[in-house]
Coordinates of C-alpha atoms in Angstrom, one line a residue:
X1 CA -57.7 187.1 85.0
X2 CA -58.4 185.7 81.7
X3 CA -59.4 182.2 81.1
X4 CA -61.2 181.0 77.8
X5 CA -64.2 178.0 78.2
X6 CA -62.0 175.4 78.8
X7 CA -60.9 177.9 81.5
X8 CA -64.3 177.7 83.9
X9 CA -63.1 175.0 86.2
X10 CA -60.1 176.5 87.1
X11 CA -61.5 180.2 87.5
X12 CA -63.8 178.3 89.9
X13 CA -61.7 176.5 92.0
X14 CA -59.6 179.9 92.0
X15 CA -62.4 181.7 93.1
X16 CA -63.9 179.2 95.5
X17 CA -60.6 179.1 97.1
X18 CA -60.3 182.7 97.8
X19 CA -63.9 182.8 99.4
X20 CA -62.9 180.0 102.2
X21 CA -59.7 182.8 102.9
X22 CA -62.5 184.9 104.2
X23 CA -63.1 185.0 108.1
X24 CA -66.9 184.7 109.1
X25 CA -66.6 188.1 110.7
X26 CA -65.2 189.5 107.2
X27 CA -68.2 187.5 105.7
X28 CA -70.1 188.6 107.6
X29 CA -69.7 192.6 107.2
X30 CA -69.7 192.5 103.6
X31 CA -73.4 190.5 103.9
X32 CA -74.2 193.6 105.9
X33 CA -73.1 195.8 103.0
X34 CA -74.2 194.3 100.5
X35 CA -77.9 194.2 102.0
X36 CA -77.9 198.0 102.3
X37 CA -76.6 198.6 98.3
X38 CA -79.1 196.4 96.9
X39 CA -81.9 197.6 98.8
X40 CA -80.9 200.8 97.1
X41 CA -81.0 199.6 93.8
X42 CA -84.6 201.2 92.3
X43 CA -85.5 198.2 90.7
X44 CA -86.3 196.5 94.5
X45 CA -87.8 199.5 95.7
X46 CA -91.1 198.9 93.9
X47 CA -90.6 194.8 93.1
X48 CA -93.5 193.1 94.1
X49 CA -92.0 190.0 93.9
X50 CA -88.1 188.7 94.0
X51 CA -86.6 185.7 93.4
X52 CA -83.6 185.2 95.4
X53 CA -81.7 182.2 97.3
X54 CA -80.3 181.5 100.4
X55 CA -76.6 182.2 100.7
X56 CA -74.7 179.4 102.5
X57 CA -71.3 178.9 103.6
X58 CA -68.9 181.8 102.3
X59 CA -71.1 182.9 99.7
X60 CA -71.9 186.6 99.7
X61 CA -74.6 186.7 102.3
X62 CA -77.9 186.9 101.3
X63 CA -79.8 186.4 104.6
X64 CA -80.5 190.1 105.8
X65 CA -81.6 191.2 102.2
X66 CA -83.9 188.3 102.3
X67 CA -85.4 189.8 105.4
X68 CA -85.4 193.1 104.3
X69 CA -87.3 192.6 101.3
X70 CA -89.9 190.6 103.3
X71 CA -90.7 193.5 105.8
X72 CA -90.6 195.6 102.6
X73 CA -93.5 193.8 101.4
X74 CA -92.3 191.7 98.5
X75 CA -92.9 188.6 98.1
X76 CA -89.7 186.6 97.5
X77 CA -89.1 183.4 95.8
X78 CA -86.6 181.0 96.9
X79 CA -85.8 177.7 94.6
X80 CA -85.9 174.6 95.4
X81 CA -83.5 172.1 93.7
X82 CA -85.4 169.5 91.7
X83 CA -83.8 165.5 91.1
X84 CA -83.1 166.9 87.6
X85 CA -81.4 169.9 88.7
X86 CA -84.2 171.9 87.4
X87 CA -85.6 174.7 89.9
X88 CA -89.0 174.8 91.9
X89 CA -90.2 177.6 94.1
X90 CA -91.5 178.9 97.2
X91 CA -91.8 181.6 99.0
X92 CA -90.2 182.8 101.8
X93 CA -91.8 183.2 105.0
X94 CA -88.5 183.9 107.7
X95 CA -85.7 182.2 108.6
X96 CA -87.3 179.4 110.2
X97 CA -89.3 178.2 107.8
X98 CA -86.1 177.3 105.8
X99 CA -84.9 173.5 106.3
X100 CA -81.7 171.7 105.1
X101 CA -81.8 169.9 101.6
X102 CA -79.5 168.4 99.7
X103 CA -75.7 169.7 98.4
X104 CA -75.5 172.2 101.6
X105 CA -78.9 174.2 100.8
X106 CA -81.4 175.4 103.0
X107 CA -85.0 175.9 101.3
X108 CA -88.3 177.1 102.3
X109 CA -90.6 174.0 103.8
X110 CA -93.6 175.5 102.0
X111 CA -95.6 175.0 99.1
X112 CA -94.5 174.3 95.8
X113 CA -95.4 177.0 93.4
X114 CA -93.7 175.2 90.0
X115 CA -90.8 176.0 87.9
X116 CA -92.6 178.5 86.0
X117 CA -93.1 181.1 89.5
X118 CA -89.8 182.4 88.5
X119 CA -91.6 184.7 85.8
X120 CA -93.5 186.6 88.4
X121 CA -90.4 188.1 89.7
X122 CA -89.4 191.5 88.8
X123 CA -85.9 191.1 90.0
X124 CA -84.1 188.0 90.1
X125 CA -80.6 187.9 92.2
X126 CA -78.4 184.9 91.3
X127 CA -75.6 183.4 92.5
X128 CA -72.3 183.3 91.1
X129 CA -68.7 183.1 91.6
X130 CA -67.9 185.8 89.0
X131 CA -69.1 188.9 86.6
X132 CA -66.7 190.6 83.8
X133 CA -67.2 193.3 82.2
X134 CA -70.0 192.5 79.9
X135 CA -72.0 191.4 82.1
X136 CA -71.3 187.5 81.7
X137 CA -71.4 185.4 85.2
X138 CA -69.7 182.3 85.9
X139 CA -71.9 180.2 88.0
X140 CA -70.9 177.0 89.8
X141 CA -71.4 174.8 86.8
X142 CA -74.6 172.4 87.6
X143 CA -76.6 174.3 84.6
X144 CA -80.1 175.1 87.4
X145 CA -79.4 178.8 86.7
X146 CA -79.1 178.5 83.0
X147 CA -82.7 176.7 82.9
X148 CA -83.6 179.6 84.8
X149 CA -82.1 182.4 82.4
X150 CA -83.9 180.6 79.3
X151 CA -87.1 180.3 80.9
X152 CA -87.1 183.7 81.6
X153 CA -85.8 184.9 78.2
X154 CA -88.4 182.6 76.2
X155 CA -91.5 184.0 77.9
X156 CA -89.8 187.2 77.4
X157 CA -89.9 188.5 80.9
X158 CA -88.1 191.3 81.4
X159 CA -86.6 190.4 84.7
X160 CA -83.8 192.1 86.1
X161 CA -80.8 190.0 86.7
X162 CA -78.7 191.2 89.3
X163 CA -75.3 189.1 91.3
X164 CA -73.7 189.9 94.3
X165 CA -70.7 189.2 94.7
X166 CA -67.4 190.2 96.7
X167 CA -65.4 193.1 95.1
X168 CA -62.8 191.0 94.0
X169 CA -64.8 188.5 91.8
X170 CA -65.6 191.4 89.3
X171 CA -63.1 189.9 86.7
X172 CA -62.1 191.1 83.5
X173 CA -63.3 188.3 81.5
X174 CA -65.3 185.2 82.2
X175 CA -65.3 182.3 79.8
X176 CA -68.5 182.1 77.6
X177 CA -70.5 179.2 76.1
X178 CA -73.4 179.7 73.8
X179 CA -76.0 179.4 76.3
X180 CA -74.5 182.0 78.9
X181 CA -76.3 185.3 79.1
X182 CA -75.3 188.4 80.6
X183 CA -77.2 189.9 84.2
X184 CA -78.2 193.4 84.3
X185 CA -76.7 194.5 87.8
X186 CA -73.7 193.6 90.0
X187 CA -73.7 194.6 93.7
X188 CA -70.3 194.1 95.6
X189 CA -69.6 196.0 99.0
X190 CA -67.1 198.3 97.2
X191 CA -70.2 199.5 94.8
X192 CA -72.8 198.7 92.1
X193 CA -72.3 198.2 88.5
X194 CA -75.1 198.4 86.0
X195 CA -74.5 196.7 82.2
X196 CA -76.3 196.8 79.2
X197 CA -80.6 197.6 80.0
X198 CA -83.4 195.2 80.5

């Protein structure tokens, strides 16, 4: 699949349609494999703080991974969507402490830590719809994570950027804009692929 910049909406539609075709069982099975593969990442082994997100719908599942990271002793930060689409952060304290939020999302109900809290993360798990062979990521188009990535870059944070995807979502080329930044690693049920260095 090759798309130019104007092809981002078409690629998003195509990939979201593919996710809707997954059965609940397929999504659940992929989630378990993704958690195991992600936990094998050396960057996550000793990470004191990890920024992640709560998967919803047919997104590649993160919930088992969130709990496993917490059990390992990692501090897991989850995003809280602000009215201007920027992201605040709060600590993950278990599934029972997640509350429904706008756009069908789940957010922690604990204290807000500020938009800069993500700078403490050694690894940042980003939601996405696709990654290409250069590590360029296609998000949902809201721009929230573009702000996070710009904040990390401006601070020289050096966090490892990782995306969990289904195998077919690693594509030939993702349309790219000047503000887009590549990720360092993509984890799929079929394996792990790295791009560049931190």
